Amino acid sequence: MRPRLSRTACLLRLAALYILLSRSAAYFGLTGREPLPAEPSSSSSSERAHLKQCEQLALSRRQKRVCRREPGLAGALRESVRLGLLECRYQFRHERWNCSLDGRASLLQRGFKETAFLLAVSSAALSHALARACSSGRMERCTCDDSPELQHREAWQWGICGDNLKYSTRFLKRFLGQKRAGKDLRARVDAHNTNVGIR
């Protein structure tokens, strides 16, 4: 009997599978049936373009609702795909496996160290992309990191905006819908690897 996969693990596996099976400019598995455009539209139809991007992403129904409510989220998801792929390829550049899944798609369904790495690096990329989207003003519901320790730094005096990692961590835990995995060891391990990347 196959272990039941957590929602987080499924999302990240879909992300990794798509990006690694498609061309190098593809997105780290978050795209659905139709490829995403290179850049979102900047015209008055940007609202429709945003909604279309949310529909194209391989997300759960609940995640698509969140994506539609937050205009900058689709762009952050796309950026996380790019970052995750770059980091994965960089880390494995001298190894036999360099993040390609050509003929090895079963890798994502088994408990290998590469699977653990993919879960961690893709969730880290997602956390980083969301924090950057907040600090750059691309997401409406969050802003710069306003931690008290940032206010005393010299960089803060020059107007540099800190990445809001607190918001991205909280948001991702809700967005990925992490729940207790119970007795399913594989789901608990996948949740652990995802949390490693988020932190």
C-alpha positions as a Python dict, from the first residue, in 0.01 Angstrom:
ca = {
    (1, 'M'): (0, 0, 0),
    (2, 'R'): (143, 338, -103),
    (3, 'P'): (180, 603, 170),
    (4, 'R'): (-48, 901, 139),
    (5, 'L'): (141, 1216, 41),
    (6, 'S'): (85, 1546, 214),
    (7, 'R'): (-53, 1839, 16),
    (8, 'T'): (280, 2019, 53),
    (9, 'A'): (475, 1723, -78),
    (10, 'C'): (240, 1690, -376),
    (11, 'L'): (275, 2059, -464),
    (12, 'L'): (651, 2050, -441),
    (13, 'R'): (675, 1722, -632),
    (14, 'L'): (458, 1860, -910),
    (15, 'A'): (679, 2166, -917),
    (16, 'A'): (999, 1968, -938),
    (17, 'L'): (862, 1722, -1193),
    (18, 'Y'): (743, 1987, -1436),
    (19, 'I'): (1051, 2204, -1421),
    (20, 'L'): (1288, 1919, -1462),
    (21, 'L'): (1101, 1758, -1749),
    (22, 'S'): (1049, 2075, -1948),
    (23, 'R'): (1291, 2316, -2111),
    (24, 'S'): (1548, 2494, -1895),
    (25, 'A'): (1346, 2815, -1879),
    (26, 'A'): (1050, 2625, -1737),
    (27, 'Y'): (920, 2687, -1391),
    (28, 'F'): (997, 2457, -1099),
    (29, 'G'): (684, 2253, -1143),
    (30, 'L'): (422, 2507, -1047),
    (31, 'T'): (282, 2546, -1396),
    (32, 'G'): (-23, 2357, -1509),
    (33, 'R'): (-116, 2246, -1859),
    (34, 'E'): (-35, 2569, -2039),
    (35, 'P'): (311, 2733, -2018),
    (36, 'L'): (325, 3068, -1843),
    (37, 'P'): (420, 3376, -2043),
    (38, 'A'): (773, 3507, -1991),
    (39, 'E'): (650, 3816, -1809),
    (40, 'P'): (305, 3913, -1685),
    (41, 'S'): (114, 4176, -1880),
    (42, 'S'): (162, 4534, -1759),
    (43, 'S'): (-141, 4683, -1938),
    (44, 'S'): (-489, 4748, -1802),
    (45, 'S'): (-559, 4379, -1850),
    (46, 'S'): (-305, 4296, -1579),
    (47, 'E'): (-587, 4188, -1346),
    (48, 'R'): (-705, 3931, -1600),
    (49, 'A'): (-345, 3825, -1663),
    (50, 'H'): (-294, 3777, -1290),
    (51, 'L'): (-607, 3563, -1263),
    (52, 'K'): (-498, 3356, -1563),
    (53, 'Q'): (-155, 3300, -1408),
    (54, 'C'): (-320, 3177, -1089),
    (55, 'E'): (-531, 2933, -1288),
    (56, 'Q'): (-226, 2804, -1479),
    (57, 'L'): (-37, 2718, -1163),
    (58, 'A'): (-76, 2362, -1037),
    (59, 'L'): (-233, 2461, -706),
    (60, 'S'): (-514, 2323, -494),
    (61, 'R'): (-853, 2494, -506),
    (62, 'R'): (-781, 2671, -175),
    (63, 'Q'): (-438, 2784, -294),
    (64, 'K'): (-587, 2923, -617),
    (65, 'R'): (-834, 3128, -412),
    (66, 'V'): (-546, 3275, -212),
    (67, 'C'): (-352, 3341, -533),
    (68, 'R'): (-647, 3529, -688),
    (69, 'R'): (-681, 3748, -376),
    (70, 'E'): (-310, 3840, -367),
    (71, 'P'): (-198, 3989, -702),
    (72, 'G'): (175, 3954, -634),
    (73, 'L'): (162, 3590, -533),
    (74, 'A'): (166, 3440, -884),
    (75, 'G'): (482, 3636, -966),
    (76, 'A'): (645, 3524, -641),
    (77, 'L'): (559, 3162, -720),
    (78, 'R'): (712, 3199, -1065),
    (79, 'E'): (1026, 3354, -916),
    (80, 'S'): (1052, 3073, -661),
    (81, 'V'): (1049, 2822, -943),
    (82, 'R'): (1340, 2999, -1111),
    (83, 'L'): (1536, 3031, -786),
    (84, 'G'): (1474, 2670, -686),
    (85, 'L'): (1591, 2536, -1019),
    (86, 'L'): (1903, 2753, -1020),
    (87, 'E'): (1998, 2649, -668),
    (88, 'C'): (1930, 2282, -730),
    (89, 'R'): (2142, 2281, -1043),
    (90, 'Y'): (2419, 2475, -868),
    (91, 'Q'): (2433, 2243, -568),
    (92, 'F'): (2438, 1929, -782),
    (93, 'R'): (2657, 2063, -1063),
    (94, 'H'): (2939, 1813, -996),
    (95, 'E'): (2717, 1516, -913),
    (96, 'R'): (2585, 1236, -1125),
    (97, 'W'): (2232, 1369, -1075),
    (98, 'N'): (2207, 1741, -1155),
    (99, 'C'): (1835, 1797, -1092),
    (100, 'S'): (1720, 1643, -1417),
    (101, 'L'): (1434, 1396, -1406),
    (102, 'D'): (1469, 1260, -1758),
    (103, 'G'): (1356, 901, -1713),
    (104, 'R'): (1375, 935, -1334),
    (105, 'A'): (1034, 1077, -1245),
    (106, 'S'): (989, 796, -989),
    (107, 'L'): (1256, 970, -782),
    (108, 'L'): (992, 1209, -651),
    (109, 'Q'): (767, 927, -530),
    (110, 'R'): (1032, 760, -318),
    (111, 'G'): (1222, 865, -10),
    (112, 'F'): (1562, 947, -157),
    (113, 'K'): (1803, 1212, -35),
    (114, 'E'): (1747, 1396, -365),
    (115, 'T'): (1375, 1409, -294),
    (116, 'A'): (1446, 1556, 49),
    (117, 'F'): (1672, 1815, -108),
    (118, 'L'): (1412, 1909, -371),
    (119, 'L'): (1149, 1963, -102),
    (120, 'A'): (1381, 2176, 108),
    (121, 'V'): (1528, 2385, -174),
    (122, 'S'): (1194, 2453, -340),
    (123, 'S'): (1032, 2562, -12),
    (124, 'A'): (1337, 2779, 66),
    (125, 'A'): (1310, 2940, -277),
    (126, 'L'): (941, 3002, -219),
    (127, 'S'): (1007, 3161, 121),
    (128, 'H'): (1281, 3382, -24),
    (129, 'A'): (1071, 3488, -325),
    (130, 'L'): (776, 3582, -103),
    (131, 'A'): (995, 3783, 133),
    (132, 'R'): (1147, 3969, -162),
    (133, 'A'): (805, 4033, -314),
    (134, 'C'): (696, 4189, 16),
    (135, 'S'): (997, 4416, 46),
    (136, 'S'): (975, 4529, -316),
    (137, 'G'): (606, 4620, -286),
    (138, 'R'): (480, 4356, -531),
    (139, 'M'): (246, 4204, -273),
    (140, 'E'): (-29, 4415, -121),
    (141, 'R'): (-77, 4245, 215),
    (142, 'C'): (280, 4276, 342),
    (143, 'T'): (560, 4531, 355),
    (144, 'C'): (926, 4555, 447),
    (145, 'D'): (1058, 4382, 754),
    (146, 'D'): (1011, 4638, 1030),
    (147, 'S'): (1201, 4454, 1302),
    (148, 'P'): (1337, 4688, 1573),
    (149, 'E'): (1693, 4567, 1514),
    (150, 'L'): (1672, 4682, 1150),
    (151, 'Q'): (1588, 5037, 1254),
    (152, 'H'): (1927, 5080, 1419),
    (153, 'R'): (2139, 4956, 1133),
    (154, 'E'): (2322, 5200, 913),
    (155, 'A'): (2163, 5040, 605),
    (156, 'W'): (1818, 5123, 739),
    (157, 'Q'): (1912, 5491, 752),
    (158, 'W'): (1985, 5478, 380),
    (159, 'G'): (1636, 5353, 307),
    (160, 'I'): (1709, 4988, 237),
    (161, 'C'): (1403, 4776, 289),
    (162, 'G'): (1454, 4441, 464),
    (163, 'D'): (1302, 4120, 328),
    (164, 'N'): (998, 4025, 534),
    (165, 'L'): (1087, 3666, 627),
    (166, 'K'): (847, 3660, 922),
    (167, 'Y'): (550, 3724, 697),
    (168, 'S'): (665, 3478, 430),
    (169, 'T'): (717, 3201, 687),
    (170, 'R'): (371, 3251, 839),
    (171, 'F'): (208, 3287, 499),
    (172, 'L'): (374, 2973, 359),
    (173, 'K'): (271, 2755, 650),
    (174, 'R'): (-90, 2858, 588),
    (175, 'F'): (-61, 2849, 208),
    (176, 'L'): (94, 2502, 198),
    (177, 'G'): (-162, 2383, 452),
    (178, 'Q'): (80, 2190, 666),
    (179, 'K'): (-98, 1969, 913),
    (180, 'R'): (19, 1692, 1137),
    (181, 'A'): (97, 1384, 933),
    (182, 'G'): (-8, 1140, 1205),
    (183, 'K'): (154, 799, 1182),
    (184, 'D'): (253, 826, 816),
    (185, 'L'): (631, 843, 843),
    (186, 'R'): (685, 952, 482),
    (187, 'A'): (444, 1245, 516),
    (188, 'R'): (616, 1351, 839),
    (189, 'V'): (958, 1336, 673),
    (190, 'D'): (831, 1538, 374),
    (191, 'A'): (679, 1796, 608),
    (192, 'H'): (1010, 1814, 796),
    (193, 'N'): (1207, 1869, 475),
    (194, 'T'): (965, 2139, 365),
    (195, 'N'): (996, 2312, 703),
    (196, 'V'): (1375, 2300, 677),
    (197, 'G'): (1350, 2505, 359),
    (198, 'I'): (1100, 2751, 502),
    (199, 'R'): (1317, 2826, 805),
}
